[in-house]
Amino acid sequence: MKVPSTTDVVPTSVGAEPHRPLYHFTPPAKWMNDPNGMVFYEGEYHLFYQFFPDSTVWGPMHWGHAVSADLVHWTHLPVALYPDSLGLIFSGSAVVDWKNTSGFGVGGKPPLVAMFTYHNMAREKAGAQDFQSQGLAYSNDRGRTWTKYAGNPVIPNPGVRDFRDTKVLWHEPSQRWIMVLAAADRVRLYTSDNLKRWEQVSEFGANIAAHGGVWECPDLFPLKVEGTNETRWVLLVSINPGGPNGGSATQYFVGNFDGTTFTMDPTFAPAIGAGGKEASRGVWLDHGRDNYAGVTWSDIPTEDGRRLFIGWMSNWDYATVVPTAAWRSAMTVPRVLTLQRTAVGPRVFSTPVSELRLLRGETLSMPSQRLSGTTALRLPRGTTPASAEVDLELRIPPGTATDIALELSNAAGDVYRVGFDASAKQFYSDRTRTPHGFSQTFATAVHTAPRIANDSIVRMHVYFDRASAELFADGGATALTDIYFPSEDFTTMRLVVTGAAVRLQYATLSGVRAMQK
Ligand code: FRU
């Protein structure tokens, strides 16, 4: 098996390969899906990921690996975890075992401990139900090499077919490890003193919220309610299919966690409906089609205090057929999750990490002005809409019948729009006029996201990379992430107002540089 080495990596290919993002994380080559094992240790953010080094379609899973000092410049490292006799290495997490509760530490240094799901393909093929179990591995050299625990699996399969995606956290009040994993249509919670022996203590989610598909990749973490001293717990759960705009997506719950049991807050009502009946029962972290299986970093220093998230920027509906050649899939930009009170209850807001400014090129500002019809946007010299950041604020009194879109186009006639439809009170992303012959499900409809706020000031902050747009609307209240594959890079950016005129309060248009130093 050929393992990509650190010399095989992106620099030679970035820009040369069609659609290869300039500043989003992509594998050096071949197939990638979920982000795994994100942990911060000794100045490095680790990003592991579901990786198949032999093909550009999903296959026997390994953990690929990269590190970064700033979340935007990544260095590829050799594969961290290989399949073994217990199975393939499915999704999971990693923590710093500061107190060496596992005993894996050496020389007074804490070990990094990863917990992942074993998927035994042979048993699955044989028709068994018990082919997924949980395994452990540790590292004493800053994640460079990993030793699988001799006592694996640490949690054997209890007779549940879909039993996977362990996320571990240290629970300070009870001085114990907590682990959450997905078990069919719910999550199960476990506790442990040493990361090796686990006891199930509760479960959550059967018949609650969206169940359009199997539950996967949960995460559980505390967040302070912005502007208060109150802490609530957030439970992320990815589901496939059943997302608000079709296919896979991530829903969440806000509630209390007492060390054993997660209880949803009564004030946490289901979402203001978008999409089909089943999907409208969920509250969604991102309304686009392309933010899946995302979880948050462990062990971010308290001085930093952020809850940092990254997601897989694709969708199981078409992930294996998107038209890229050498590699498949990118991650979202890293994001900060915060918890805010809103008119519809507590909501998780997503904003891009401030480190992205390290990649910001020149910026041009547009002054306040009345906008109607179509306005060509002038970008800074050397900047193209294929790699740009746009931040704009509009004044649109509620009830105004108008629609405003940021429109990208190219000479080949491809058009992509991300915008706000004031009459429907929703943000949207429209990739139906970009090439989509590779999939029946890629561009069947315009993707919509309800607006939460009711005021006149609408803010849209969008990151465009060659093959993706990420909208953070109203300060992160609504996130919408979509990928696209224009026949050539987009070259033109315009603002298109359909209906009543609106006031542009300001707009800043910036270039974003490639992630290599
Ligand atoms: C989510 C998922 C996980 C699983 C992994 C396998 O995208 O299906 O549930 O662990 O991908 O690659």
PDB file of C-alpha atoms in Angstrom, residues 254-378:
ATOM      1  CA  VAL A 254     -29.047  22.328  23.946  1.00  0.00           C
ATOM      2  CA  GLY A 255     -29.527  21.114  27.485  1.00  0.00           C
ATOM      3  CA  ASN A 256     -28.007  19.986  30.727  1.00  0.00           C
ATOM      4  CA  PHE A 257     -25.434  17.303  31.421  1.00  0.00           C
ATOM      5  CA  ASP A 258     -25.007  16.160  35.018  1.00  0.00           C
ATOM      6  CA  GLY A 259     -22.087  13.792  34.556  1.00  0.00           C
ATOM      7  CA  THR A 260     -24.219  10.875  33.465  1.00  0.00           C
ATOM      8  CA  THR A 261     -27.337  12.095  31.652  1.00  0.00           C
ATOM      9  CA  PHE A 262     -28.032  14.688  28.954  1.00  0.00           C
ATOM     10  CA  THR A 263     -31.454  16.358  29.240  1.00  0.00           C
ATOM     11  CA  MET A 264     -32.749  18.724  26.565  1.00  0.00           C
ATOM     12  CA  ASP A 265     -33.806  22.193  27.785  1.00  0.00           C
ATOM     13  CA  PRO A 266     -37.550  22.852  27.630  1.00  0.00           C
ATOM     14  CA  THR A 267     -36.743  26.222  25.991  1.00  0.00           C
ATOM     15  CA  PHE A 268     -34.980  24.435  23.177  1.00  0.00           C
ATOM     16  CA  ALA A 269     -37.761  24.140  20.618  1.00  0.00           C
ATOM     17  CA  PRO A 270     -37.412  22.433  17.234  1.00  0.00           C
ATOM     18  CA  ALA A 271     -36.355  24.631  14.339  1.00  0.00           C
ATOM     19  CA  ILE A 272     -38.471  27.061  12.478  1.00  0.00           C
ATOM     20  CA  GLY A 273     -39.245  24.660   9.685  1.00  0.00           C
ATOM     21  CA  ALA A 274     -37.146  24.265   6.577  1.00  0.00           C
ATOM     22  CA  GLY A 275     -37.183  21.366   4.202  1.00  0.00           C
ATOM     23  CA  GLY A 276     -39.297  18.253   4.541  1.00  0.00           C
ATOM     24  CA  LYS A 277     -41.435  17.187   7.440  1.00  0.00           C
ATOM     25  CA  GLU A 278     -38.882  14.989   9.131  1.00  0.00           C
ATOM     26  CA  ALA A 279     -36.030  17.481   8.731  1.00  0.00           C
ATOM     27  CA  SER A 280     -38.137  20.301  10.184  1.00  0.00           C
ATOM     28  CA  ARG A 281     -38.020  18.496  13.524  1.00  0.00           C
ATOM     29  CA  GLY A 282     -34.317  19.131  13.837  1.00  0.00           C
ATOM     30  CA  VAL A 283     -32.323  22.207  14.739  1.00  0.00           C
ATOM     31  CA  TRP A 284     -29.433  22.361  12.282  1.00  0.00           C
ATOM     32  CA  LEU A 285     -25.890  23.508  12.774  1.00  0.00           C
ATOM     33  CA  ASP A 286     -25.599  24.340   9.078  1.00  0.00           C
ATOM     34  CA  HIS A 287     -28.357  24.427   6.457  1.00  0.00           C
ATOM     35  CA  GLY A 288     -26.147  23.791   3.434  1.00  0.00           C
ATOM     36  CA  ARG A 289     -25.676  20.394   1.893  1.00  0.00           C
ATOM     37  CA  ASP A 290     -21.964  20.250   2.640  1.00  0.00           C
ATOM     38  CA  ASN A 291     -21.064  20.297   6.293  1.00  0.00           C
ATOM     39  CA  TYR A 292     -21.168  16.802   7.748  1.00  0.00           C
ATOM     40  CA  ALA A 293     -19.719  14.740  10.589  1.00  0.00           C
ATOM     41  CA  GLY A 294     -18.142  17.820  12.142  1.00  0.00           C
ATOM     42  CA  VAL A 295     -16.987  17.770  15.749  1.00  0.00           C
ATOM     43  CA  THR A 296     -14.892  20.014  17.986  1.00  0.00           C
ATOM     44  CA  TRP A 297     -11.281  20.143  19.172  1.00  0.00           C
ATOM     45  CA  SER A 298     -10.327  18.730  22.561  1.00  0.00           C
ATOM     46  CA  ASP A 299      -7.947  20.404  24.987  1.00  0.00           C
ATOM     47  CA  ILE A 300      -8.068  23.952  23.664  1.00  0.00           C
ATOM     48  CA  PRO A 301      -6.240  25.909  26.419  1.00  0.00           C
ATOM     49  CA  THR A 302      -8.561  27.742  28.820  1.00  0.00           C
ATOM     50  CA  GLU A 303      -6.809  31.056  27.998  1.00  0.00           C
ATOM     51  CA  ASP A 304      -8.114  30.567  24.463  1.00  0.00           C
ATOM     52  CA  GLY A 305     -11.466  29.201  25.574  1.00  0.00           C
ATOM     53  CA  ARG A 306     -12.968  28.793  22.119  1.00  0.00           C
ATOM     54  CA  ARG A 307     -15.009  25.809  21.022  1.00  0.00           C
ATOM     55  CA  LEU A 308     -13.410  25.077  17.662  1.00  0.00           C
ATOM     56  CA  PHE A 309     -15.183  23.039  15.021  1.00  0.00           C
ATOM     57  CA  ILE A 310     -14.442  21.637  11.587  1.00  0.00           C
ATOM     58  CA  GLY A 311     -16.720  19.591   9.321  1.00  0.00           C
ATOM     59  CA  TRP A 312     -16.386  17.441   6.233  1.00  0.00           C
ATOM     60  CA  MET A 313     -17.451  19.637   3.300  1.00  0.00           C
ATOM     61  CA  SER A 314     -19.440  17.056   1.377  1.00  0.00           C
ATOM     62  CA  ASN A 315     -22.587  14.967   1.519  1.00  0.00           C
ATOM     63  CA  TRP A 316     -23.007  11.195   1.322  1.00  0.00           C
ATOM     64  CA  ASP A 317     -25.611  11.745  -1.426  1.00  0.00           C
ATOM     65  CA  TYR A 318     -22.817  12.425  -3.944  1.00  0.00           C
ATOM     66  CA  ALA A 319     -19.449  12.510  -2.134  1.00  0.00           C
ATOM     67  CA  THR A 320     -17.972   9.627  -4.127  1.00  0.00           C
ATOM     68  CA  VAL A 321     -18.833  11.054  -7.552  1.00  0.00           C
ATOM     69  CA  VAL A 322     -17.916  14.732  -7.336  1.00  0.00           C
ATOM     70  CA  PRO A 323     -15.645  15.644 -10.274  1.00  0.00           C
ATOM     71  CA  THR A 324     -12.207  15.874  -8.699  1.00  0.00           C
ATOM     72  CA  ALA A 325      -9.411  13.716  -9.993  1.00  0.00           C
ATOM     73  CA  ALA A 326      -6.462  13.277  -7.626  1.00  0.00           C
ATOM     74  CA  TRP A 327      -8.295  13.660  -4.336  1.00  0.00           C
ATOM     75  CA  ARG A 328     -11.828  13.811  -3.010  1.00  0.00           C
ATOM     76  CA  SER A 329     -13.263  16.215  -0.466  1.00  0.00           C
ATOM     77  CA  ALA A 330     -12.234  19.185   1.617  1.00  0.00           C
ATOM     78  CA  MET A 331     -12.984  20.254   5.177  1.00  0.00           C
ATOM     79  CA  THR A 332     -14.963  23.405   6.021  1.00  0.00           C
ATOM     80  CA  VAL A 333     -13.011  26.373   7.305  1.00  0.00           C
ATOM     81  CA  PRO A 334     -12.398  25.977  11.044  1.00  0.00           C
ATOM     82  CA  ARG A 335     -15.211  27.661  12.952  1.00  0.00           C
ATOM     83  CA  VAL A 336     -15.950  28.941  16.433  1.00  0.00           C
ATOM     84  CA  LEU A 337     -19.188  27.747  17.982  1.00  0.00           C
ATOM     85  CA  THR A 338     -20.950  29.980  20.500  1.00  0.00           C
ATOM     86  CA  LEU A 339     -24.286  29.741  22.248  1.00  0.00           C
ATOM     87  CA  GLN A 340     -26.653  32.682  22.032  1.00  0.00           C
ATOM     88  CA  ARG A 341     -30.138  33.437  23.224  1.00  0.00           C
ATOM     89  CA  THR A 342     -32.469  34.220  20.300  1.00  0.00           C
ATOM     90  CA  ALA A 343     -36.186  34.828  19.800  1.00  0.00           C
ATOM     91  CA  VAL A 344     -36.577  31.131  18.969  1.00  0.00           C
ATOM     92  CA  GLY A 345     -34.589  29.849  21.937  1.00  0.00           C
ATOM     93  CA  PRO A 346     -30.900  29.112  22.500  1.00  0.00           C
ATOM     94  CA  ARG A 347     -29.009  28.640  19.243  1.00  0.00           C
ATOM     95  CA  VAL A 348     -25.479  27.635  18.303  1.00  0.00           C
ATOM     96  CA  PHE A 349     -23.837  30.299  16.148  1.00  0.00           C
ATOM     97  CA  SER A 350     -20.952  29.491  13.795  1.00  0.00           C
ATOM     98  CA  THR A 351     -18.298  31.994  12.786  1.00  0.00           C
ATOM     99  CA  PRO A 352     -15.051  31.465  10.858  1.00  0.00           C
ATOM    100  CA  VAL A 353     -11.946  31.466  13.074  1.00  0.00           C
ATOM    101  CA  SER A 354     -10.138  34.807  13.238  1.00  0.00           C
ATOM    102  CA  GLU A 355      -6.918  33.042  12.134  1.00  0.00           C
ATOM    103  CA  LEU A 356      -8.322  33.108   8.595  1.00  0.00           C
ATOM    104  CA  ARG A 357      -7.250  36.758   8.563  1.00  0.00           C
ATOM    105  CA  LEU A 358      -3.691  35.454   8.263  1.00  0.00           C
ATOM    106  CA  LEU A 359      -4.628  34.525   4.705  1.00  0.00           C
ATOM    107  CA  ARG A 360      -6.487  37.720   3.925  1.00  0.00           C
ATOM    108  CA  GLY A 361      -5.105  39.642   0.972  1.00  0.00           C
ATOM    109  CA  GLU A 362      -5.889  43.180   0.002  1.00  0.00           C
ATOM    110  CA  THR A 363      -9.345  44.536   0.897  1.00  0.00           C
ATOM    111  CA  LEU A 364     -11.571  46.975  -0.969  1.00  0.00           C
ATOM    112  CA  SER A 365     -14.510  48.644   0.765  1.00  0.00           C
ATOM    113  CA  MET A 366     -17.742  49.796  -0.765  1.00  0.00           C
ATOM    114  CA  PRO A 367     -19.431  52.794   0.822  1.00  0.00           C
ATOM    115  CA  SER A 368     -23.040  52.924   1.924  1.00  0.00           C
ATOM    116  CA  GLN A 369     -25.307  53.117  -1.126  1.00  0.00           C
ATOM    117  CA  ARG A 370     -28.731  52.313  -2.503  1.00  0.00           C
ATOM    118  CA  LEU A 371     -28.695  49.119  -4.554  1.00  0.00           C
ATOM    119  CA  SER A 372     -31.097  47.993  -7.205  1.00  0.00           C
ATOM    120  CA  GLY A 373     -30.675  45.858 -10.286  1.00  0.00           C
ATOM    121  CA  THR A 374     -27.211  44.495 -10.934  1.00  0.00           C
ATOM    122  CA  THR A 375     -23.959  45.911  -9.576  1.00  0.00           C
ATOM    123  CA  ALA A 376     -20.596  44.632 -10.770  1.00  0.00           C
ATOM    124  CA  LEU A 377     -18.190  44.188  -7.863  1.00  0.00           C
ATOM    125  CA  ARG A 378     -14.623  45.334  -8.188  1.00  0.00           C
TER     126      ARG A 378
END
